[in-house]
Every structure is written in C-alpha cells, then in structure tokens.
Amino acid sequence: MSAREKILASLRQSLEGTQPLADPFDASLVDKPWRYCPAERVTRLKELMTAVHSEVHLTRSAEWPQLLHELLTQRQINRLLTAPSTTHGQAFSAYCQIQDSSLKLLAYDRPIEEWKRELFDDVPASFTGTLAGIAATGTLVVQPSPAEPRLMSLVPPLHIALLKASQIYDNLYQAQQAWPRPMPSNLLLISGPSKTADIEQVLAYGAHGPKDLIVLLVEDA
Amino acid sequence: MSSQRIHTLDVTAQNLKSNARLSLKDQQLRTNMRSAMDSLISKRLISMPDEDERENLRELGNKIKASALSQLPDLLEQLESNLTKQGIQVHWASTTEEANAIVLNIAQARNAKQVIKGKSMVSEEMAMNEHLTEHGIEALESDMGEYIIQLDNEKPTHIIMPAIHKNAQQVGKLFESRLALPYTDDVDSLIQSARSILREKFFQADIGISGVNFAVAETGTLLLVENEGNGRMSTTVPPVHIAVTGIEKVVANLQDTVPLLSLLTRSALGQGITTYVNMISAPRQPDELDGPEEVHLVLLDNGRSQAFADSELRQTLNCIRCGACMNHCPVYTRIGGQAYGTVYPGPIGKIISPHLLGLENTPDHPSASSLCGACGEVCPVKIPIPALLRRLREENVKSPKQQPQIMAGQGSRYSNKEALLWKGWQAFNTKPLLYKTGTFLATRLGQFTPSKLGAWTQNHSAPKPAKRSLHELAKKHLEKKS
Ligand code: SF4
C-alpha cells in the first residue's frame, strides 16, 4: 500500500460512522470589528504602516510621478526597476522623459536566470503597483504578474508601491472577496519592510527582503 | 551560578528530568527566557484588547479546525487534486524516513548541491538537514533564529523564535568564532552580516525548502507567514521549491484563513499581521519571468493519524503552531525549549510528541506540568491542553496489554506495584471498616511517621497525620452540641 493509501485509509477508518461538521464560518466575526469609513481607511492604513517603519505619502494622480522622482533624488538613487507595460510604469517613464531625468529606468523584461546577478547586486529600488490595500492591518495586496514578477517587490533594498485610495478595503475578509479565482500563482500581503526580532526580541529592519518600503497613496484614484 | 552551556544537554526526550535540572542552573538561560516570555505575553494581550472579539474568534478558530478535521481525508484529496491541476506535485509520507527519501529524490534528480531553507518545524521533525548533509547536499537555514542555532549546532528552543534563549552578546561571540566577523553585540549589525551572507546563499541555492502554515483545499493554495522575507526568498529564487507539512494543516476554504491568520499572528507575536503572507498556488507559469519551475508539497503523517484516531486526542491536531502555550507556560519559561529533547517543546510539545515519538520515548512529558491551565486558556484554537495531558498520563500508566491500544508506547510508566497500590487505595476508601481502622491507626501512630519520605521530602516537609481524624472531630462536635 502506498503512503497515500495508508494515510487516507487510516483517517477514513477513524471517521467511520461520523458526519462532517457543518461549515462554522461566520463572516461577521472577522468583518464587523474591522470596519471604517473611507477617510478612516486612509488614515488607519497610513498609521499602521508607518508604525512598522514604512513611509506612506498621501498624493494625487497628477502629482505622484514628481513625488516619486523627488524621493529617489533625495535618496540618491539613480536606478529604478519599473514595469514599462503598466499604466503607472508608463506614467512615470513619461514624467522622467519630460524632465530629462538622469534616473535610469530598468525593466524586468527577461527571465530571472538571465540577469539574476544584476538584480541581486545592482538594483537599488523597485516601483510596483498594488492590487489593493487593507485598512485593518495596514497591508498591501500585491499580485505578481509577468509585468511585475515575484522578485520585484523582494530583492531590491527599497520597494516603492503605488496604492489607490479607492482600492483600500476595510479588512482581509472584504479584500479576499475581490481576489481572482482561480488564485494567481502567487499572491502577497505585504505589511512593511522585512524585519526580524530573532535576536533578543530586538526589532531590526531589512532582514532578507527590502529594508525600506514607501507607499504612494493616491487619494483621488 | 554555573553557566553550563545548554547544548551540553543530552538532547533526547528520555532525559527531560535531568535536562531540566541542568537548565534550571543556567542563570543566563533563565534570564533570557523570562524576559522574552514576559514580552511575548504582553504583546499578545495588547494585540487582543477586546475580550469578546478575542473569545469569539478563538471559538471560531476551534470550530474551523474541528470541521476541517471532521472531513480531513476528503480535504486532503481535494487539496491534492487542485494542486496537481495547478502544476504542484503532491507527495505523501507516512514516516519521516519516507519524507526524507522524497526530498532527497527530488534533490538528486536536479543534481542539487545546495538547499536553502525557510523556517519549517516539519523539516526539523524529519531531521532533514542531517539527512541531506549525509548525502553531500548542503542544507542551510535562512531564518535568522534558525541560522544562529544551526551555526551553534543547536536545536530550536521555541517554535516561533528558535534562538530566543540567546542574548546579543552570545550571538556576537558566535558570529565572531564561526563566521570570523569582528565582535559586536549591536543587533542591527549582526542582522546585516547574516543578511549579506544569506543573500549569496539564496542566489546560489538549487532548491528552496519551506513549511506551510495553512493549505487551502478549495483553491489549492499554500499559505506561508513570515516577517523576514527569507520564506519568500526560499520559495521564489531557487528553481525548485519543496514545501513540507503535516497532514493536519489543511483547511477547507480560503476564507477560513482570515480568522486563523489573525489568531496566529496575534497569539504568536502580538502582530495584527506578519510582514509577509505568501500565497502560492502554482509554479512559474509560461509567461512568468521568475518563481520556481517546480513546486512540490510533501504531506507528512508521522504519528498524526494516531492522534486522529481518538476523538479526544484528535484535538491535538487543531494546533496552528503559534507558540502561545509555551510563552505562557511556567515550566517552559524556566527550563527553556531544549530540555524537552523534542522538536516541539512546551505544552504543545508535551501533547504532540508522544504521538510522533511514542510514549515510551517521551515518558516524562505528560507529567512535566503543574496543570495550571495557562496553555489551554491562551490557545487560539482552544485545545484543552491540560485535559489532554491528563489523558496522556492515563495512557502512560495503563497496562501495556490493555486493549484497544490507543498509543504507541502505551503504559510506558505502568508499574505493577503502583497498580496494586491504587487497588489498595480504592479498597481503603470504599470499605468503611477498613477506612475506620486505617484512620484510627494513622492518627494514633502519627508520631511514628518518618521525617524522610524519598523524593517527596526533597522539596516538601513530611506529612504529619492529625491527632484525630476529621470524622472523629465532627462527631465529637455534634455530640457536644446536642
Ligand atoms: S497548542 Fe495552541 S497555543 Fe500551543 S502552539 Fe498550538 S495553537 Fe498555539
């Protein structure tokens, strides 16, 4: 008998004569305690994310490219990984062109194997969109895609994410209702830059993922 | 006080008692553990201020797990079929040997030389690192805590914070001696050193290994929770990802993860959510540019189906591995995790290890508890840990011959003498004449009780029977009144 058959047979034998218990899920328990009005959603998300070392900037559709550019200049970052095929990627590259910016925009346009070294060593920052935000926990929902692959929000030391205020849900339960089915190959909840408290419970940021996370929260979008 | 190094303990489950004695003498360990547990206790409470919200959610968590277990074989099959459809290969293992063989096969088929690991307690159960190393494959831990203890050839002391027993100075000295780094006890610098070493390892690794926090049958999704990003690295950078997990980790629907996640991260760390929640439902798709080409899931039994067979003991499998029971345990806080000699220490360790290893190999675990009840009160899925401990104590002293055999190693603490003694006790208390004569003699001859009574008088003063029994006193009192 294979391990599979053995395990399933043993479990079935133990359940003989019993019925599956009814699904006990009760949405109100995970939804009701965590509801906010639209303005609260923005402030709560900002507050919670800031508390875990993220930078959240409230901005507007017409202004965020300039803000992003300024933030990078302030940090003396001259290379940014963006997704040229996305609307936000295009908007930013258009802004850079008009400004005649010296910022070098990199694209994740080939399989990781072809430029792993460069991604690990020479990409100081990345800029991605988000699928949604979650007010209750101060969270970004990020869906990696061919345009914005999985490692884009993980390997560069600085991750900058664009979040539309209208996309902020109250809580995880509500956000989940809008997720694509079947589930995408990878879906992420990100609630700050990477961190650890494994030594003496002292919090240290920049464990294995980004050391910094900046959220551009577009209030009129 | 002696500061006996903890890893000089004989780390086998058989030696819980002597290990505990040694650990109690390690002042550094006790200080480190006390302050860490105090902080985890208060963080949990701060993150769950509303008692109604907390208690309702615990109840829901309990029911979701109970419902999942009540249809476990069906859910496992549903999970398998959805994962397979989505391109994730599912393997089953009854024993840790089988699980190790599966992992080794995958590794050898890829000609793998280096494996990088996210945190996985099931891989600890399997002693996977040792097994891979024996076959010439480097297995490196990447969780900061796990990395630290691997450097020191230790075992995790806590399921969430594996190196919590060490302070920054100890880690600094360890990095100095093992990694030839200049000594520092600055936590940020220590973490940055480890980060840069491990980044290169992620880069080189042929295979990434991870555990699973919840496996969702409905959508075929593996959900992983972490703060560091090493889990995402391990499951995304290497061309192959192998997830190993126990068969009890499956839940029916994606929405079930909402309350369970909230219970898990708040109970474990006092965090409303962890930095990353990583949901994996498929390997790299043809149009994707990264992610592993191959994803495997190994489902391990290793004694779980034994716990499953008994409806009371089955509740052990509710566990979502949050560690709250150990944080709140007075025994664990004093002796630390390594003294248990098992992969899972503390209260959860005491109720799960007998199933994984057999009662004969964990003979003292069920009784290494004051039954104070703290663990059961905080458990986010409401496992009645104290009741299960009492149950295991019963199994432990049952005659090994008694049928049905519920547990491997049943009756490991059975003794004819003790059984006889209890029979006598029963007779004494149920036969009035015997009882009367007995108490009469005990009260009249009380002065002759010895002052040394073996193990008992090491920590207690010897009992002195009263001059008159309560019966007699009451009788006299009533007589006087009338
Ligand atoms: S038994 Fe309960 S408290 Fe202990 S680790 Fe498991 S879920 Fe957490």
JSON list of N, CA and C in Angstrom, two decimals, chain A residues 33-34 36 40-56 133-140 168-172 190-193 195 203 205 213 215 217, chain B residues 46-47 266 270-275:
[
{"chain": "A", "resi": 33, "resn": "PRO", "atom": "N", "xyz": [-15.85, 43.76, 13.42]},
{"chain": "A", "resi": 33, "resn": "PRO", "atom": "CA", "xyz": [-14.97, 44.55, 14.30]},
{"chain": "A", "resi": 33, "resn": "PRO", "atom": "C", "xyz": [-13.97, 45.41, 13.53]},
{"chain": "A", "resi": 34, "resn": "TRP", "atom": "N", "xyz": [-13.89, 45.23, 12.24]},
{"chain": "A", "resi": 34, "resn": "TRP", "atom": "CA", "xyz": [-12.83, 45.88, 11.46]},
{"chain": "A", "resi": 34, "resn": "TRP", "atom": "C", "xyz": [-13.42, 46.66, 10.29]},
{"chain": "A", "resi": 36, "resn": "TYR", "atom": "N", "xyz": [-14.47, 50.59, 8.64]},
{"chain": "A", "resi": 36, "resn": "TYR", "atom": "CA", "xyz": [-14.07, 52.00, 8.71]},
{"chain": "A", "resi": 36, "resn": "TYR", "atom": "C", "xyz": [-14.77, 52.79, 7.61]},
{"chain": "A", "resi": 40, "resn": "GLU", "atom": "N", "xyz": [-11.24, 57.19, 7.20]},
{"chain": "A", "resi": 40, "resn": "GLU", "atom": "CA", "xyz": [-10.57, 56.40, 8.23]},
{"chain": "A", "resi": 40, "resn": "GLU", "atom": "C", "xyz": [-9.66, 55.34, 7.63]},
{"chain": "A", "resi": 41, "resn": "ARG", "atom": "N", "xyz": [-10.12, 54.77, 6.50]},
{"chain": "A", "resi": 41, "resn": "ARG", "atom": "CA", "xyz": [-9.32, 53.72, 5.87]},
{"chain": "A", "resi": 41, "resn": "ARG", "atom": "C", "xyz": [-7.93, 54.24, 5.55]},
{"chain": "A", "resi": 42, "resn": "VAL", "atom": "N", "xyz": [-7.90, 55.45, 4.96]},
{"chain": "A", "resi": 42, "resn": "VAL", "atom": "CA", "xyz": [-6.62, 56.03, 4.58]},
{"chain": "A", "resi": 42, "resn": "VAL", "atom": "C", "xyz": [-5.77, 56.30, 5.81]},
{"chain": "A", "resi": 43, "resn": "THR", "atom": "N", "xyz": [-6.37, 56.92, 6.83]},
{"chain": "A", "resi": 43, "resn": "THR", "atom": "CA", "xyz": [-5.56, 57.28, 7.98]},
{"chain": "A", "resi": 43, "resn": "THR", "atom": "C", "xyz": [-5.09, 56.04, 8.75]},
{"chain": "A", "resi": 44, "resn": "ARG", "atom": "N", "xyz": [-5.98, 55.06, 8.85]},
{"chain": "A", "resi": 44, "resn": "ARG", "atom": "CA", "xyz": [-5.58, 53.86, 9.58]},
{"chain": "A", "resi": 44, "resn": "ARG", "atom": "C", "xyz": [-4.45, 53.12, 8.87]},
{"chain": "A", "resi": 45, "resn": "LEU", "atom": "N", "xyz": [-4.61, 52.96, 7.56]},
{"chain": "A", "resi": 45, "resn": "LEU", "atom": "CA", "xyz": [-3.56, 52.28, 6.81]},
{"chain": "A", "resi": 45, "resn": "LEU", "atom": "C", "xyz": [-2.23, 53.01, 6.97]},
{"chain": "A", "resi": 46, "resn": "LYS", "atom": "N", "xyz": [-2.31, 54.33, 6.85]},
{"chain": "A", "resi": 46, "resn": "LYS", "atom": "CA", "xyz": [-1.08, 55.12, 6.97]},
{"chain": "A", "resi": 46, "resn": "LYS", "atom": "C", "xyz": [-0.47, 54.96, 8.36]},
{"chain": "A", "resi": 47, "resn": "GLU", "atom": "N", "xyz": [-1.31, 55.05, 9.36]},
{"chain": "A", "resi": 47, "resn": "GLU", "atom": "CA", "xyz": [-0.83, 54.96, 10.73]},
{"chain": "A", "resi": 47, "resn": "GLU", "atom": "C", "xyz": [-0.16, 53.60, 11.01]},
{"chain": "A", "resi": 48, "resn": "LEU", "atom": "N", "xyz": [-0.86, 52.55, 10.62]},
{"chain": "A", "resi": 48, "resn": "LEU", "atom": "CA", "xyz": [-0.32, 51.21, 10.92]},
{"chain": "A", "resi": 48, "resn": "LEU", "atom": "C", "xyz": [0.96, 50.93, 10.13]},
{"chain": "A", "resi": 49, "resn": "MET", "atom": "N", "xyz": [0.97, 51.34, 8.87]},
{"chain": "A", "resi": 49, "resn": "MET", "atom": "CA", "xyz": [2.16, 51.06, 8.08]},
{"chain": "A", "resi": 49, "resn": "MET", "atom": "C", "xyz": [3.35, 51.89, 8.57]},
{"chain": "A", "resi": 50, "resn": "THR", "atom": "N", "xyz": [3.06, 53.13, 8.97]},
{"chain": "A", "resi": 50, "resn": "THR", "atom": "CA", "xyz": [4.14, 53.98, 9.48]},
{"chain": "A", "resi": 50, "resn": "THR", "atom": "C", "xyz": [4.70, 53.38, 10.77]},
{"chain": "A", "resi": 51, "resn": "ALA", "atom": "N", "xyz": [3.81, 52.80, 11.57]},
{"chain": "A", "resi": 51, "resn": "ALA", "atom": "CA", "xyz": [4.26, 52.22, 12.85]},
{"chain": "A", "resi": 51, "resn": "ALA", "atom": "C", "xyz": [5.23, 51.07, 12.64]},
{"chain": "A", "resi": 52, "resn": "VAL", "atom": "N", "xyz": [5.18, 50.43, 11.48]},
{"chain": "A", "resi": 52, "resn": "VAL", "atom": "CA", "xyz": [6.15, 49.36, 11.24]},
{"chain": "A", "resi": 52, "resn": "VAL", "atom": "C", "xyz": [7.20, 49.80, 10.21]},
{"chain": "A", "resi": 53, "resn": "HIS", "atom": "N", "xyz": [7.54, 51.11, 10.29]},
{"chain": "A", "resi": 53, "resn": "HIS", "atom": "CA", "xyz": [8.72, 51.55, 9.59]},
{"chain": "A", "resi": 53, "resn": "HIS", "atom": "C", "xyz": [8.51, 51.79, 8.09]},
{"chain": "A", "resi": 54, "resn": "SER", "atom": "N", "xyz": [7.26, 51.82, 7.61]},
{"chain": "A", "resi": 54, "resn": "SER", "atom": "CA", "xyz": [7.06, 52.15, 6.20]},
{"chain": "A", "resi": 54, "resn": "SER", "atom": "C", "xyz": [6.86, 53.65, 6.10]},
{"chain": "A", "resi": 55, "resn": "GLU", "atom": "N", "xyz": [7.13, 54.19, 4.90]},
{"chain": "A", "resi": 55, "resn": "GLU", "atom": "CA", "xyz": [6.85, 55.60, 4.66]},
{"chain": "A", "resi": 55, "resn": "GLU", "atom": "C", "xyz": [5.60, 55.65, 3.81]},
{"chain": "A", "resi": 56, "resn": "VAL", "atom": "N", "xyz": [4.58, 56.37, 4.26]},
{"chain": "A", "resi": 56, "resn": "VAL", "atom": "CA", "xyz": [3.37, 56.47, 3.45]},
{"chain": "A", "resi": 56, "resn": "VAL", "atom": "C", "xyz": [3.17, 57.93, 3.08]},
{"chain": "A", "resi": 133, "resn": "GLY", "atom": "N", "xyz": [-5.38, 47.55, -0.90]},
{"chain": "A", "resi": 133, "resn": "GLY", "atom": "CA", "xyz": [-4.83, 47.82, 0.43]},
{"chain": "A", "resi": 133, "resn": "GLY", "atom": "C", "xyz": [-5.82, 47.31, 1.46]},
{"chain": "A", "resi": 134, "resn": "ILE", "atom": "N", "xyz": [-5.33, 47.11, 2.69]},
{"chain": "A", "resi": 134, "resn": "ILE", "atom": "CA", "xyz": [-6.23, 46.65, 3.77]},
{"chain": "A", "resi": 134, "resn": "ILE", "atom": "C", "xyz": [-6.04, 47.56, 4.98]},
{"chain": "A", "resi": 135, "resn": "ALA", "atom": "N", "xyz": [-7.12, 48.23, 5.37]},
{"chain": "A", "resi": 135, "resn": "ALA", "atom": "CA", "xyz": [-7.03, 49.21, 6.44]},
{"chain": "A", "resi": 135, "resn": "ALA", "atom": "C", "xyz": [-6.80, 48.56, 7.81]},
{"chain": "A", "resi": 136, "resn": "ALA", "atom": "N", "xyz": [-7.51, 47.48, 8.08]},
{"chain": "A", "resi": 136, "resn": "ALA", "atom": "CA", "xyz": [-7.48, 46.89, 9.42]},
{"chain": "A", "resi": 136, "resn": "ALA", "atom": "C", "xyz": [-6.07, 46.57, 9.87]},
{"chain": "A", "resi": 137, "resn": "THR", "atom": "N", "xyz": [-5.24, 46.06, 8.96]},
{"chain": "A", "resi": 137, "resn": "THR", "atom": "CA", "xyz": [-3.91, 45.61, 9.36]},
{"chain": "A", "resi": 137, "resn": "THR", "atom": "C", "xyz": [-2.79, 46.47, 8.76]},
{"chain": "A", "resi": 138, "resn": "GLY", "atom": "N", "xyz": [-3.13, 47.45, 7.93]},
{"chain": "A", "resi": 138, "resn": "GLY", "atom": "CA", "xyz": [-2.09, 48.25, 7.28]},
{"chain": "A", "resi": 138, "resn": "GLY", "atom": "C", "xyz": [-1.29, 47.41, 6.30]},
{"chain": "A", "resi": 139, "resn": "THR", "atom": "N", "xyz": [-1.98, 46.94, 5.27]},
{"chain": "A", "resi": 139, "resn": "THR", "atom": "CA", "xyz": [-1.41, 45.92, 4.40]},
{"chain": "A", "resi": 139, "resn": "THR", "atom": "C", "xyz": [-1.60, 46.26, 2.92]},
{"chain": "A", "resi": 140, "resn": "LEU", "atom": "N", "xyz": [-0.61, 45.89, 2.11]},
{"chain": "A", "resi": 140, "resn": "LEU", "atom": "CA", "xyz": [-0.75, 45.97, 0.66]},
{"chain": "A", "resi": 140, "resn": "LEU", "atom": "C", "xyz": [-1.02, 44.58, 0.12]},
{"chain": "A", "resi": 168, "resn": "ILE", "atom": "N", "xyz": [-8.60, 50.56, -1.18]},
{"chain": "A", "resi": 168, "resn": "ILE", "atom": "CA", "xyz": [-8.35, 50.11, 0.19]},
{"chain": "A", "resi": 168, "resn": "ILE", "atom": "C", "xyz": [-9.62, 49.47, 0.76]},
{"chain": "A", "resi": 169, "resn": "TYR", "atom": "N", "xyz": [-9.52, 48.25, 1.16]},
{"chain": "A", "resi": 169, "resn": "TYR", "atom": "CA", "xyz": [-10.64, 47.54, 1.79]},
{"chain": "A", "resi": 169, "resn": "TYR", "atom": "C", "xyz": [-10.55, 47.69, 3.30]},
{"chain": "A", "resi": 170, "resn": "ASP", "atom": "N", "xyz": [-11.66, 47.46, 3.95]},
{"chain": "A", "resi": 170, "resn": "ASP", "atom": "CA", "xyz": [-11.66, 47.55, 5.41]},
{"chain": "A", "resi": 170, "resn": "ASP", "atom": "C", "xyz": [-10.76, 46.49, 6.03]},
{"chain": "A", "resi": 171, "resn": "ASN", "atom": "N", "xyz": [-10.96, 45.26, 5.58]},
{"chain": "A", "resi": 171, "resn": "ASN", "atom": "CA", "xyz": [-10.27, 44.15, 6.25]},
{"chain": "A", "resi": 171, "resn": "ASN", "atom": "C", "xyz": [-9.95, 43.05, 5.25]},
{"chain": "A", "resi": 172, "resn": "LEU", "atom": "N", "xyz": [-9.22, 42.06, 5.72]},
{"chain": "A", "resi": 172, "resn": "LEU", "atom": "CA", "xyz": [-8.77, 40.98, 4.84]},
{"chain": "A", "resi": 172, "resn": "LEU", "atom": "C", "xyz": [-9.95, 40.23, 4.24]},
{"chain": "A", "resi": 190, "resn": "ILE", "atom": "N", "xyz": [1.69, 42.37, 1.96]},
{"chain": "A", "resi": 190, "resn": "ILE", "atom": "CA", "xyz": [2.94, 43.00, 2.43]},
{"chain": "A", "resi": 190, "resn": "ILE", "atom": "C", "xyz": [2.57, 44.09, 3.41]},
{"chain": "A", "resi": 191, "resn": "SER", "atom": "N", "xyz": [3.11, 44.02, 4.61]},
{"chain": "A", "resi": 191, "resn": "SER", "atom": "CA", "xyz": [2.74, 44.99, 5.65]},
{"chain": "A", "resi": 191, "resn": "SER", "atom": "C", "xyz": [3.95, 45.69, 6.24]},
{"chain": "A", "resi": 192, "resn": "GLY", "atom": "N", "xyz": [4.87, 46.07, 5.40]},
{"chain": "A", "resi": 192, "resn": "GLY", "atom": "CA", "xyz": [6.04, 46.80, 5.88]},
{"chain": "A", "resi": 192, "resn": "GLY", "atom": "C", "xyz": [7.29, 46.25, 5.25]},
{"chain": "A", "resi": 193, "resn": "PRO", "atom": "N", "xyz": [8.45, 46.87, 5.58]},
{"chain": "A", "resi": 193, "resn": "PRO", "atom": "CA", "xyz": [9.71, 46.31, 5.10]},
{"chain": "A", "resi": 193, "resn": "PRO", "atom": "C", "xyz": [10.04, 45.05, 5.90]},
{"chain": "A", "resi": 195, "resn": "LYS", "atom": "N", "xyz": [11.62, 42.40, 8.37]},
{"chain": "A", "resi": 195, "resn": "LYS", "atom": "CA", "xyz": [12.16, 42.65, 9.70]},
{"chain": "A", "resi": 195, "resn": "LYS", "atom": "C", "xyz": [12.34, 41.35, 10.46]},
{"chain": "A", "resi": 203, "resn": "LEU", "atom": "N", "xyz": [13.95, 44.54, 17.54]},
{"chain": "A", "resi": 203, "resn": "LEU", "atom": "CA", "xyz": [13.45, 44.66, 16.19]},
{"chain": "A", "resi": 203, "resn": "LEU", "atom": "C", "xyz": [14.54, 45.22, 15.28]},
{"chain": "A", "resi": 205, "resn": "TYR", "atom": "N", "xyz": [15.15, 46.05, 11.08]},
{"chain": "A", "resi": 205, "resn": "TYR", "atom": "CA", "xyz": [14.54, 46.07, 9.75]},
{"chain": "A", "resi": 205, "resn": "TYR", "atom": "C", "xyz": [15.57, 45.70, 8.69]},
{"chain": "A", "resi": 213, "resn": "LEU", "atom": "N", "xyz": [10.24, 50.42, 2.73]},
{"chain": "A", "resi": 213, "resn": "LEU", "atom": "CA", "xyz": [9.02, 50.34, 1.92]},
{"chain": "A", "resi": 213, "resn": "LEU", "atom": "C", "xyz": [8.38, 51.71, 1.90]},
{"chain": "A", "resi": 215, "resn": "VAL", "atom": "N", "xyz": [5.08, 53.82, 0.38]},
{"chain": "A", "resi": 215, "resn": "VAL", "atom": "CA", "xyz": [3.78, 53.69, -0.27]},
{"chain": "A", "resi": 215, "resn": "VAL", "atom": "C", "xyz": [3.34, 55.06, -0.77]},
{"chain": "A", "resi": 217, "resn": "LEU", "atom": "N", "xyz": [0.28, 56.80, -1.76]},
{"chain": "A", "resi": 217, "resn": "LEU", "atom": "CA", "xyz": [-1.16, 56.57, -1.63]},
{"chain": "A", "resi": 217, "resn": "LEU", "atom": "C", "xyz": [-1.90, 57.66, -2.40]},
{"chain": "B", "resi": 46, "resn": "ILE", "atom": "N", "xyz": [-1.81, 43.02, 24.28]},
{"chain": "B", "resi": 46, "resn": "ILE", "atom": "CA", "xyz": [-2.04, 44.33, 23.68]},
{"chain": "B", "resi": 46, "resn": "ILE", "atom": "C", "xyz": [-2.72, 44.21, 22.32]},
{"chain": "B", "resi": 47, "resn": "SER", "atom": "N", "xyz": [-2.40, 43.13, 21.60]},
{"chain": "B", "resi": 47, "resn": "SER", "atom": "CA", "xyz": [-2.98, 42.98, 20.27]},
{"chain": "B", "resi": 47, "resn": "SER", "atom": "C", "xyz": [-4.39, 42.37, 20.31]},
{"chain": "B", "resi": 266, "resn": "ARG", "atom": "N", "xyz": [-1.40, 37.22, 16.01]},
{"chain": "B", "resi": 266, "resn": "ARG", "atom": "CA", "xyz": [-1.58, 37.93, 17.28]},
{"chain": "B", "resi": 266, "resn": "ARG", "atom": "C", "xyz": [-1.16, 37.06, 18.46]},
{"chain": "B", "resi": 270, "resn": "GLY", "atom": "N", "xyz": [1.92, 39.02, 18.80]},
{"chain": "B", "resi": 270, "resn": "GLY", "atom": "CA", "xyz": [1.21, 40.27, 19.08]},
{"chain": "B", "resi": 270, "resn": "GLY", "atom": "C", "xyz": [1.15, 41.17, 17.88]},
{"chain": "B", "resi": 271, "resn": "GLN", "atom": "N", "xyz": [1.27, 40.60, 16.69]},
{"chain": "B", "resi": 271, "resn": "GLN", "atom": "CA", "xyz": [1.19, 41.39, 15.47]},
{"chain": "B", "resi": 271, "resn": "GLN", "atom": "C", "xyz": [-0.17, 41.16, 14.82]},
{"chain": "B", "resi": 272, "resn": "GLY", "atom": "N", "xyz": [-0.82, 42.24, 14.34]},
{"chain": "B", "resi": 272, "resn": "GLY", "atom": "CA", "xyz": [-2.09, 42.08, 13.64]},
{"chain": "B", "resi": 272, "resn": "GLY", "atom": "C", "xyz": [-1.93, 41.26, 12.38]},
{"chain": "B", "resi": 273, "resn": "ILE", "atom": "N", "xyz": [-0.76, 41.36, 11.80]},
{"chain": "B", "resi": 273, "resn": "ILE", "atom": "CA", "xyz": [-0.42, 40.55, 10.63]},
{"chain": "B", "resi": 273, "resn": "ILE", "atom": "C", "xyz": [1.11, 40.51, 10.55]},
{"chain": "B", "resi": 274, "resn": "THR", "atom": "N", "xyz": [1.65, 39.51, 9.90]},
{"chain": "B", "resi": 274, "resn": "THR", "atom": "CA", "xyz": [3.10, 39.48, 9.71]},
{"chain": "B", "resi": 274, "resn": "THR", "atom": "C", "xyz": [3.46, 40.33, 8.49]},
{"chain": "B", "resi": 275, "resn": "THR", "atom": "N", "xyz": [4.73, 40.66, 8.36]},
{"chain": "B", "resi": 275, "resn": "THR", "atom": "CA", "xyz": [5.16, 41.47, 7.23]},
{"chain": "B", "resi": 275, "resn": "THR", "atom": "C", "xyz": [4.75, 40.84, 5.90]}
]
